[in-house]
mmCIF file of C-alpha atoms and ligand atoms in Angstrom:
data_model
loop_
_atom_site.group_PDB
_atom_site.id
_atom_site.type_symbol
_atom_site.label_atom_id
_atom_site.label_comp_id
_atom_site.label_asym_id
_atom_site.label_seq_id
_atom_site.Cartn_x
_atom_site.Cartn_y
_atom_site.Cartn_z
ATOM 1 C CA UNK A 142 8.892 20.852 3.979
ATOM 2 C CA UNK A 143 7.770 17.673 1.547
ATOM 3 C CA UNK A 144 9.904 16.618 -1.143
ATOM 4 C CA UNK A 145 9.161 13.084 -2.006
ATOM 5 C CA UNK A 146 6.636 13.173 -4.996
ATOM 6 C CA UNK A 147 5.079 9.863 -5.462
ATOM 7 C CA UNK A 148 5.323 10.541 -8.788
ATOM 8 C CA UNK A 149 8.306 9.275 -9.520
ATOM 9 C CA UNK A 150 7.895 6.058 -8.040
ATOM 10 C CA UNK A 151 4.151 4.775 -9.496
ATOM 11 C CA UNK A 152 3.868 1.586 -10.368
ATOM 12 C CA UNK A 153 7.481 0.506 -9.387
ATOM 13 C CA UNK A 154 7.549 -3.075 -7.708
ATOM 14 C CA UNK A 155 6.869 -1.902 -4.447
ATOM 15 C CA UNK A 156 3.469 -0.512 -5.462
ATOM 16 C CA UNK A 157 2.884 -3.643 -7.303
ATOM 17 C CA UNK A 158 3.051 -5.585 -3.962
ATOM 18 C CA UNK A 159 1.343 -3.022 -1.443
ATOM 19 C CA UNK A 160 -1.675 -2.379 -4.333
ATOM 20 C CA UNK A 161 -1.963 -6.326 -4.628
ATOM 21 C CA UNK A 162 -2.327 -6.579 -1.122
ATOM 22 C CA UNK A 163 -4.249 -3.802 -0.995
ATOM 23 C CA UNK A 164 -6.952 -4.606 -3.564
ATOM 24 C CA UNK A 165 -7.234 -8.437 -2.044
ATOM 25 C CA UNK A 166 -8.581 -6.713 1.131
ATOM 26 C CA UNK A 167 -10.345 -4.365 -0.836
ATOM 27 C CA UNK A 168 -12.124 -7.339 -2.339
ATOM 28 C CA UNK A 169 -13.003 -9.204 0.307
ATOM 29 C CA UNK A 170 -14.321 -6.369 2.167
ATOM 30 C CA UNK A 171 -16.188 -5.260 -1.017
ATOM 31 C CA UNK A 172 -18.244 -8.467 -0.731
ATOM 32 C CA UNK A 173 -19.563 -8.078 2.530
ATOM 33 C CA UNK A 174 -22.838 -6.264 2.649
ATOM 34 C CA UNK A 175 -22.271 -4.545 5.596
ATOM 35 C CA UNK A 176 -20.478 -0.565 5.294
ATOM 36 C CA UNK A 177 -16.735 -0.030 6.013
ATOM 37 C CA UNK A 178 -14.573 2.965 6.424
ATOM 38 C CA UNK A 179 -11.311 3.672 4.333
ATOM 39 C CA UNK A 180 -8.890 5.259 5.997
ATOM 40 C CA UNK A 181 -6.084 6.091 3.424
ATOM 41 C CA UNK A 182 -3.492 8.187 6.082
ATOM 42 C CA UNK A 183 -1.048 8.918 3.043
ATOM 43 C CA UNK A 184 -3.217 9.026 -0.001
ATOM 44 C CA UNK A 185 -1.160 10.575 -2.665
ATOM 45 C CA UNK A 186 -2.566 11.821 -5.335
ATOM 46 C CA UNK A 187 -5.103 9.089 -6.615
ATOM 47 C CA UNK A 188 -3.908 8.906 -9.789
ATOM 48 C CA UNK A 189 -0.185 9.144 -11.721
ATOM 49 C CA UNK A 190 0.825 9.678 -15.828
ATOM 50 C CA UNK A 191 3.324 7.860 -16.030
ATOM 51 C CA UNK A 192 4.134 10.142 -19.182
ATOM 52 C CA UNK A 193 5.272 12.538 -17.276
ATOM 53 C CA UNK A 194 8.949 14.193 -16.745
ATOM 54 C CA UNK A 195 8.630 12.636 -12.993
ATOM 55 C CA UNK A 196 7.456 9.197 -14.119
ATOM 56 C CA UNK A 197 9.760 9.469 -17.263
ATOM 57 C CA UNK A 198 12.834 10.568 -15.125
ATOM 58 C CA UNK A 199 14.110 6.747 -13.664
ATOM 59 C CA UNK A 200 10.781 4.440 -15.641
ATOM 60 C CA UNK A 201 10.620 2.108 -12.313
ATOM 61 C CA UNK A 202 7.266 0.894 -13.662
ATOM 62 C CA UNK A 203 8.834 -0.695 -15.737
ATOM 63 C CA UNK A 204 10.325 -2.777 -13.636
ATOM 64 C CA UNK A 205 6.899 -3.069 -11.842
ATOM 65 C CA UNK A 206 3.491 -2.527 -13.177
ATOM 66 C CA UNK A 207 5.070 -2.591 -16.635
ATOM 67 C CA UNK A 208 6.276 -6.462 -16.666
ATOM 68 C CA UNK A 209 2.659 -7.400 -15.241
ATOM 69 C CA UNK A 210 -0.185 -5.277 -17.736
ATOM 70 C CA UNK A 211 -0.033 -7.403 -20.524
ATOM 71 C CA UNK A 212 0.391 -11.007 -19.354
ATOM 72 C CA UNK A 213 -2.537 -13.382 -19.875
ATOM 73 C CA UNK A 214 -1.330 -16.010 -16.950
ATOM 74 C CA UNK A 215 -2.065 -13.517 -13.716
ATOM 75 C CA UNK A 216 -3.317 -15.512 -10.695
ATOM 76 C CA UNK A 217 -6.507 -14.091 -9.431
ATOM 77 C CA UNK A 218 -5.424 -11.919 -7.035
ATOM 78 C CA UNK A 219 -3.039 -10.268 -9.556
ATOM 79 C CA UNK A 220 -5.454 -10.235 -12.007
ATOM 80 C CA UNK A 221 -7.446 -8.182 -10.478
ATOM 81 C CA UNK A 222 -5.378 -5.780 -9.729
ATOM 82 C CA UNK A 223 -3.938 -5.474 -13.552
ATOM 83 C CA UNK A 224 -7.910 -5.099 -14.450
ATOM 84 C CA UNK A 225 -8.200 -2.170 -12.519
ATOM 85 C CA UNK A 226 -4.875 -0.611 -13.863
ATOM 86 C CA UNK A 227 -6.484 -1.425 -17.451
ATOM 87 C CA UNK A 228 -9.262 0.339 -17.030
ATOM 88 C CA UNK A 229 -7.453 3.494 -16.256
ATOM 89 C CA UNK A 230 -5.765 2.719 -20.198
ATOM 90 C CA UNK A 231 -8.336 2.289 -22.704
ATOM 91 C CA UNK A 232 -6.191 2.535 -25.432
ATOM 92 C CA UNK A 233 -3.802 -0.190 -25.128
ATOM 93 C CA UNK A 234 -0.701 1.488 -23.723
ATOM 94 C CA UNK A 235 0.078 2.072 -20.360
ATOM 95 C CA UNK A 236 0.092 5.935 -19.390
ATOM 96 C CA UNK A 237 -1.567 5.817 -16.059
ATOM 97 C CA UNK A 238 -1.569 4.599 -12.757
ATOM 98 C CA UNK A 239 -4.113 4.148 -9.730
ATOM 99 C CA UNK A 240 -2.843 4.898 -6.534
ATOM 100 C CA UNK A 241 -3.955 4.013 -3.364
ATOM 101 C CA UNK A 242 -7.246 6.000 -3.028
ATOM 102 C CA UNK A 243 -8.189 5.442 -7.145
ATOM 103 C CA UNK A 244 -8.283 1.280 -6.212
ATOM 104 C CA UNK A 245 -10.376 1.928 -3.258
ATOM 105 C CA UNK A 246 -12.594 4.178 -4.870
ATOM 106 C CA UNK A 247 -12.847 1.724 -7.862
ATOM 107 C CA UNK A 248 -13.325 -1.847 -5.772
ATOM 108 C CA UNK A 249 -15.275 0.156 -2.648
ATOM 109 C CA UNK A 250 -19.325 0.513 -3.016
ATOM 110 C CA UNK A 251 -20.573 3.786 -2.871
ATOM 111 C CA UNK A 252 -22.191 2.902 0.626
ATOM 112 C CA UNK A 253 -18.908 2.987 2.239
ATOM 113 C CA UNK A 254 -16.899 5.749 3.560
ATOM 114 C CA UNK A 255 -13.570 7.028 2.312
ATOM 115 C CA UNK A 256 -11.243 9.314 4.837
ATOM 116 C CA UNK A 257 -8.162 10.184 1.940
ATOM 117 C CA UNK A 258 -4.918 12.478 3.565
ATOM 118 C CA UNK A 259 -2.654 14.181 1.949
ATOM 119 C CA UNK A 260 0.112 16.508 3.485
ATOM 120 C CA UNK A 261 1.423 17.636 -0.378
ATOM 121 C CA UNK A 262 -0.351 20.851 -1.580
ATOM 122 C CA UNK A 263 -0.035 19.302 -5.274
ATOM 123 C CA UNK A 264 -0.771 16.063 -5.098
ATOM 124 C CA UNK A 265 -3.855 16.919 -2.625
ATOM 125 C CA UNK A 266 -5.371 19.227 -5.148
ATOM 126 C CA UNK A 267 -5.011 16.187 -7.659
ATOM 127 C CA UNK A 268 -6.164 13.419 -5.736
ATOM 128 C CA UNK A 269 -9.637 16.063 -4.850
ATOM 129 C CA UNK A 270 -10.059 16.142 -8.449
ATOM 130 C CA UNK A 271 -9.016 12.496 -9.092
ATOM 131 C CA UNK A 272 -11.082 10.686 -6.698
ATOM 132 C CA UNK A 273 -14.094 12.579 -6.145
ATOM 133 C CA UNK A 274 -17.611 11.855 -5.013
ATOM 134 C CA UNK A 275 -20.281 11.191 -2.236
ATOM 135 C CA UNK A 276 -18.812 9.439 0.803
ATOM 136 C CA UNK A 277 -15.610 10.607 0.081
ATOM 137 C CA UNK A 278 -13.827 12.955 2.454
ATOM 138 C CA UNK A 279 -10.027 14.322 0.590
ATOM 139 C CA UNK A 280 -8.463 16.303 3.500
ATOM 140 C CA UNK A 281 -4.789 18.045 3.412
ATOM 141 C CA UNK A 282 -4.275 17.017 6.906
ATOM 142 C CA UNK A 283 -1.913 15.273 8.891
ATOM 143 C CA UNK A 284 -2.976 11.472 8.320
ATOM 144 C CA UNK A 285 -1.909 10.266 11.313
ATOM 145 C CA UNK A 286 -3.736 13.358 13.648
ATOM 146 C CA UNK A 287 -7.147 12.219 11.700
ATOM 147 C CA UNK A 288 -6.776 8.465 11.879
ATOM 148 C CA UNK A 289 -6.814 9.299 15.957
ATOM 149 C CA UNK A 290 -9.900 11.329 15.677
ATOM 150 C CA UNK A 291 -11.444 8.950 13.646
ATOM 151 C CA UNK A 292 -11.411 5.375 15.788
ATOM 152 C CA UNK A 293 -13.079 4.071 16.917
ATOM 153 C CA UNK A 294 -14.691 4.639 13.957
ATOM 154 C CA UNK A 295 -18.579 4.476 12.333
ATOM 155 C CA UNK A 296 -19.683 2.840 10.409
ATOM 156 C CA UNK A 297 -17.569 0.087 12.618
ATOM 157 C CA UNK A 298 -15.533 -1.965 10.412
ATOM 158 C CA UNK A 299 -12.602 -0.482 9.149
ATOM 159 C CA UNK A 300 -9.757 -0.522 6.404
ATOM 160 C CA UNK A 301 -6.903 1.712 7.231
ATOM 161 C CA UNK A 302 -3.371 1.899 4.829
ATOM 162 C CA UNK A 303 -0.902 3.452 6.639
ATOM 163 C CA UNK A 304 1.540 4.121 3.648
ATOM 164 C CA UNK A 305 4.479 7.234 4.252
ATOM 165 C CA UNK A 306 7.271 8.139 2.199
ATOM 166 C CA UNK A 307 9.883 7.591 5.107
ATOM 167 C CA UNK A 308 11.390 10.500 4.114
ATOM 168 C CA UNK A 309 11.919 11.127 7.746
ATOM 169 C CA UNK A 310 13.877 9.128 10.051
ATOM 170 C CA UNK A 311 10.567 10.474 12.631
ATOM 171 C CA UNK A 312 7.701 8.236 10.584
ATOM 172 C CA UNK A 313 9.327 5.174 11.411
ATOM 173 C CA UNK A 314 8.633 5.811 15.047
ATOM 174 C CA UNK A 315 5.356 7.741 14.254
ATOM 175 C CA UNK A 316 3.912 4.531 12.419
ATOM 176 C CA UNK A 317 4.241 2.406 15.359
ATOM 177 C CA UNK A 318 3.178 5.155 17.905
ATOM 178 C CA UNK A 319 0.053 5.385 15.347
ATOM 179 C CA UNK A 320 -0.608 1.540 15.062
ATOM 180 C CA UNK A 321 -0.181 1.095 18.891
ATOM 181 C CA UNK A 322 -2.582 3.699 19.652
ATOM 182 C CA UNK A 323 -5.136 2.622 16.481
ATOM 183 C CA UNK A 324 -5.417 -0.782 17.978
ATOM 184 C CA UNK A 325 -6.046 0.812 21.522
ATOM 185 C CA UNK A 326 -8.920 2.241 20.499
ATOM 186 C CA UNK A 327 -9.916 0.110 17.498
ATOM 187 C CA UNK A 328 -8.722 -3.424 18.260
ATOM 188 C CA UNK A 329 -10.791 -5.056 15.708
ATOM 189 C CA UNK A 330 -9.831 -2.602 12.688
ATOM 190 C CA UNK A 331 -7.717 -3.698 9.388
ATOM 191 C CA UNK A 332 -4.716 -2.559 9.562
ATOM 192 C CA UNK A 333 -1.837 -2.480 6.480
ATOM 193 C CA UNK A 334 1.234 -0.999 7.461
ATOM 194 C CA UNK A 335 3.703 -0.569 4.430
ATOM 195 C CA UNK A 336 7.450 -0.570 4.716
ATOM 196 C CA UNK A 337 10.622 -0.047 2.428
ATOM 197 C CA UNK A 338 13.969 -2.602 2.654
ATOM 198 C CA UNK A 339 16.601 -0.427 2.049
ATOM 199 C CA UNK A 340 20.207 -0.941 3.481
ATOM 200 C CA UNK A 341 19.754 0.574 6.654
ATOM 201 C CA UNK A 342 17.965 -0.682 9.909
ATOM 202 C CA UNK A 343 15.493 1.491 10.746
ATOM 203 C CA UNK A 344 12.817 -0.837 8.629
ATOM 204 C CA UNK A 345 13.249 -3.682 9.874
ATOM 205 C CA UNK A 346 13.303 -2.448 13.422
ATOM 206 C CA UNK A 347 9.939 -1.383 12.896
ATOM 207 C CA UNK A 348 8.681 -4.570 11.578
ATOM 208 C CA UNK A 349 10.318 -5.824 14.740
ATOM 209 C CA UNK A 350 8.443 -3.938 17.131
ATOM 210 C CA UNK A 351 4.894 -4.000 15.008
ATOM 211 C CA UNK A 352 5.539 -7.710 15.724
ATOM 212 C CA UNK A 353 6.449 -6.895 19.125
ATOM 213 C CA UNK A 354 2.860 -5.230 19.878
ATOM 214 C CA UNK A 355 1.648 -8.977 19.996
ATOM 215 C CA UNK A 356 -1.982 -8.541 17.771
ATOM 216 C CA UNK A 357 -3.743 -12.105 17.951
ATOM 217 C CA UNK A 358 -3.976 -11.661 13.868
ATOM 218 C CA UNK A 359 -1.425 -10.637 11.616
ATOM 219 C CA UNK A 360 0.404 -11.395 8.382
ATOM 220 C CA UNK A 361 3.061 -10.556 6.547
ATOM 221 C CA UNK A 362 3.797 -10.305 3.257
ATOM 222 C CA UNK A 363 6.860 -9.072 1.559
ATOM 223 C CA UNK A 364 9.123 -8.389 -2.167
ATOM 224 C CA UNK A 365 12.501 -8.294 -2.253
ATOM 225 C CA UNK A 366 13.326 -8.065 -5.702
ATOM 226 C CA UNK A 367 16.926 -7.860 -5.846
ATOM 227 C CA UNK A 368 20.096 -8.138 -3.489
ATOM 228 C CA UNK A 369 20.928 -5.706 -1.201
ATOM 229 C CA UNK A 370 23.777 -3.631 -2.405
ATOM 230 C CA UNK A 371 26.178 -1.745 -0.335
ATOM 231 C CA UNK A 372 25.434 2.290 0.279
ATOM 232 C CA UNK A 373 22.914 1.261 -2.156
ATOM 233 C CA UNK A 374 19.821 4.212 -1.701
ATOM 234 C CA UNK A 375 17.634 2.475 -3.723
ATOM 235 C CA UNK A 376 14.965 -0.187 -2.222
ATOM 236 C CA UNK A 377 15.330 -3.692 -2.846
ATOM 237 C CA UNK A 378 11.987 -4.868 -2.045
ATOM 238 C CA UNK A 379 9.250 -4.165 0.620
ATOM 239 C CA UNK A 380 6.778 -5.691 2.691
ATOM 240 C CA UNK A 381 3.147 -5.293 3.917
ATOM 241 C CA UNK A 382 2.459 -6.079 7.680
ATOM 242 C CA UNK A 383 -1.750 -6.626 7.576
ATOM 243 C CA UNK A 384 -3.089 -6.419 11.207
ATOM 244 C CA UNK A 385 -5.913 -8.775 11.459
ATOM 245 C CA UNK A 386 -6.374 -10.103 7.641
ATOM 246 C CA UNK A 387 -9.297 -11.155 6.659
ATOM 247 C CA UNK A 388 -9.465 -15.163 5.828
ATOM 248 C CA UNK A 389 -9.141 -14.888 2.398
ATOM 249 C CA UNK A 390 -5.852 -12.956 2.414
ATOM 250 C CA UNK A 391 -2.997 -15.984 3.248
ATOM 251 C CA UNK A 392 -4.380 -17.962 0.064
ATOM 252 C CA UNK A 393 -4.891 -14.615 -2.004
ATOM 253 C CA UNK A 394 -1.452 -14.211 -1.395
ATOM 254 C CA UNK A 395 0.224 -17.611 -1.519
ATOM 255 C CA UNK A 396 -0.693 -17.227 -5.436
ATOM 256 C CA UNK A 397 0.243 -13.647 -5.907
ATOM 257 C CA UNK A 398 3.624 -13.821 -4.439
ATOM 258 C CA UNK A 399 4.947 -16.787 -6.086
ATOM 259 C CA UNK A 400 3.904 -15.377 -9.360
ATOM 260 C CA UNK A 401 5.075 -11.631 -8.520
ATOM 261 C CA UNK A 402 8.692 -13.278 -7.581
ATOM 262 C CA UNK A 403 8.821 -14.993 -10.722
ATOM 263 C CA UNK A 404 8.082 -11.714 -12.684
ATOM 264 C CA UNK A 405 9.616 -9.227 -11.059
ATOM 265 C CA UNK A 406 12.527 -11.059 -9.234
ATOM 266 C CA UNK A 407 15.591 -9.339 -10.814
ATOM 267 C CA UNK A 408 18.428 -11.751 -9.698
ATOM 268 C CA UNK A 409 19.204 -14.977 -7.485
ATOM 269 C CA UNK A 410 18.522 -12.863 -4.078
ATOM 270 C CA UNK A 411 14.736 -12.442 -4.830
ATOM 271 C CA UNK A 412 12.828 -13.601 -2.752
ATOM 272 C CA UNK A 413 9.233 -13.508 -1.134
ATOM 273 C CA UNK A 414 8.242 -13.841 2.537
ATOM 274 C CA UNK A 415 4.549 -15.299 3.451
ATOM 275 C CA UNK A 416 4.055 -15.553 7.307
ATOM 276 C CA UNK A 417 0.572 -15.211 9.926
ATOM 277 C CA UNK A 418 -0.861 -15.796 12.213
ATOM 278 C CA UNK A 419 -4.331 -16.082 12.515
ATOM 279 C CA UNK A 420 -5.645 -18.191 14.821
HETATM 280 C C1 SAM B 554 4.151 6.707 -0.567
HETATM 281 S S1 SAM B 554 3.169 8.120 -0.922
HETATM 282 C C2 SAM B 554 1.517 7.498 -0.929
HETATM 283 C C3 SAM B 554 1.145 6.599 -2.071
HETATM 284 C C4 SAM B 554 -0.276 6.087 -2.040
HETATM 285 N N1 SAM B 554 -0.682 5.591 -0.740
HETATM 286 C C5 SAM B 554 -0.477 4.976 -3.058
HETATM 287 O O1 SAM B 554 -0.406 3.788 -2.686
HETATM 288 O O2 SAM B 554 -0.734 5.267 -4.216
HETATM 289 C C6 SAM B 554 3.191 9.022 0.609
HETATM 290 C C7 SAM B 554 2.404 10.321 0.545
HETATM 291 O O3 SAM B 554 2.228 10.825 1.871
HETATM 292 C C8 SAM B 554 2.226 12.246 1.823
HETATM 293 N N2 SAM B 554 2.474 12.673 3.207
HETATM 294 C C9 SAM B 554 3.655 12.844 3.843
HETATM 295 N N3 SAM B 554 3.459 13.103 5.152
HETATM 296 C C10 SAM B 554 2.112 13.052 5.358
HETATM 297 C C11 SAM B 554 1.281 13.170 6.519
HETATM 298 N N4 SAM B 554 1.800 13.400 7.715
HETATM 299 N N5 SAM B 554 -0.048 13.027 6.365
HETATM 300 C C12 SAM B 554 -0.589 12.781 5.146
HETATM 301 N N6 SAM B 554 0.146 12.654 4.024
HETATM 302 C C13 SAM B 554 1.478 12.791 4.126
HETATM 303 C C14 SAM B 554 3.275 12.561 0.793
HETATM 304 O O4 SAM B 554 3.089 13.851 0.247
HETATM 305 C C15 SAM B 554 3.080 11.434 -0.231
HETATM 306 O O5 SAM B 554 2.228 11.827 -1.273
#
């Protein structure tokens, strides 16, 4: 049975980071002529009001996308992230939020392929309405069961976010059972694994052994936006770890992150991390 609900998190700091991340490679792919395949493994459900009783219930946007939407000094990268959460509000006032599968959709020609899963029987029916159209596959399946059957995949260049709730102790090990076997068959895929810091060790034990796998080409990029407290539920920060990045990423990033620490950095513990390797 699912609980988590997305919902309540949209637009908190840690979708700030893995959506800026996530629309740099967007970008860059975006430019290329040739066709790619999005793989979106935990989709959610494309887009979030964050007028609603969920969103409404602890307001972390606004300790994310909320201290960002109206600034006029956003770095590139940042920038165009905040565009695309502008377009979604018209009016001047922030009441909704693009996740995951609404950026890709939005930065992503036509051309290319979209594979969207969602396990949650709600938030699949909204993301099929949400982010509709040709090219664009929305399946209430298992996301890591379809990103198997799907590499090597065609067209061959791919995108995949691999982005859970945690929820279960199970998906830390199912991530890096997933990521081992995706660069098995796909070595020269995309790859952006997302991952919470909370006060407890699975999370970093998986960043551990995603390092551990030993991909030629990898960065990481991570948020940690306040200390860690003690028995503290709550995350303090998260990171992205981006099996081979594209070229543009490092410096995409070295200007985002500065800038995102500076904004959303909520006392003296706040810190970024920037590290890769790509040779
Ligand atoms: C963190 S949210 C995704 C947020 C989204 N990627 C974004 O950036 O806007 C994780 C989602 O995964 C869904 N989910 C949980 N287990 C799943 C599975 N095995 N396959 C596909 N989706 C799953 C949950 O219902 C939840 O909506």
């Amino acid at each position: 049975v699912l609980s988590y609900r997305h919902a309540y998190h949209a637009g908190n700091h840690a979708d700030v980071l893995k959506h800026v991340v996530l629309v740099a490679l967007l970008e860059h792919y975006a430019e290329k002529a040739k066709p790619l395949c999005y793989i979106d493994t935990h989709a959610g459900a494309g887009v979030y009001a964050l007028d609603s009783p969920a969103a409404l219930m602890h307001r972390e946007f606004e300790s994310g996308i909320g201290l960002l939407w109206r600034r006029s000094d956003l770095p590139e990268s940042v920038r165009k992230y905040v565009g695309l959460v502008s377009a979604l509000n018209p009016d001047a006032a922030l009441h909704r939020y693009p996740g995951s599968a609404s950026l890709a959709r939005a930065v992503l020609p036509p051309t290319d392929k979209l594979w969207l899963c969602e396990m949650h029987p709600t938030d699949h029916a909204e993301l099929a309405q949400q982010v509709a159209g040709a090219g664009i596959e929305v399946l209430r399946e298992d996301g890591f069961a379809r990103l198997r059957a799907l590499l090597p995949p065609k067209p061959r260049r791919a995108l995949v976010l691999i982005d859970p709730s945690y929820e279960l102790k199970s998906e830390y090990d199912a991530v890096l059972a997933a990521v081992a076997d995706a660069v098995r068959r796909f070595a020269t895929g995309t790859y952006a694994i997302w991952y919470p810091m909370l006060s407890k060790r699975e999370p970093q034990l998986l960043l551990q052994r995603l390092r551990e796998l030993k991909v030629p080409r990898w960065l990481h990029a991570a948020l940690q936006v306040r200390a860690q407290g003690v028995g503290d539920p709550g995350l303090h920060g998260s990171g992205m770890y981006v099996i081979n990045p594209p070229y543009t990423l490092p410096a995409a990033l070295g200007e985002a992150l500065p800038y995102l620490l500076e904004r959303l950095g909520q006392d003296r513990q706040a810190r970024y991390t920037l590290e890769y390797e790509m040779p």
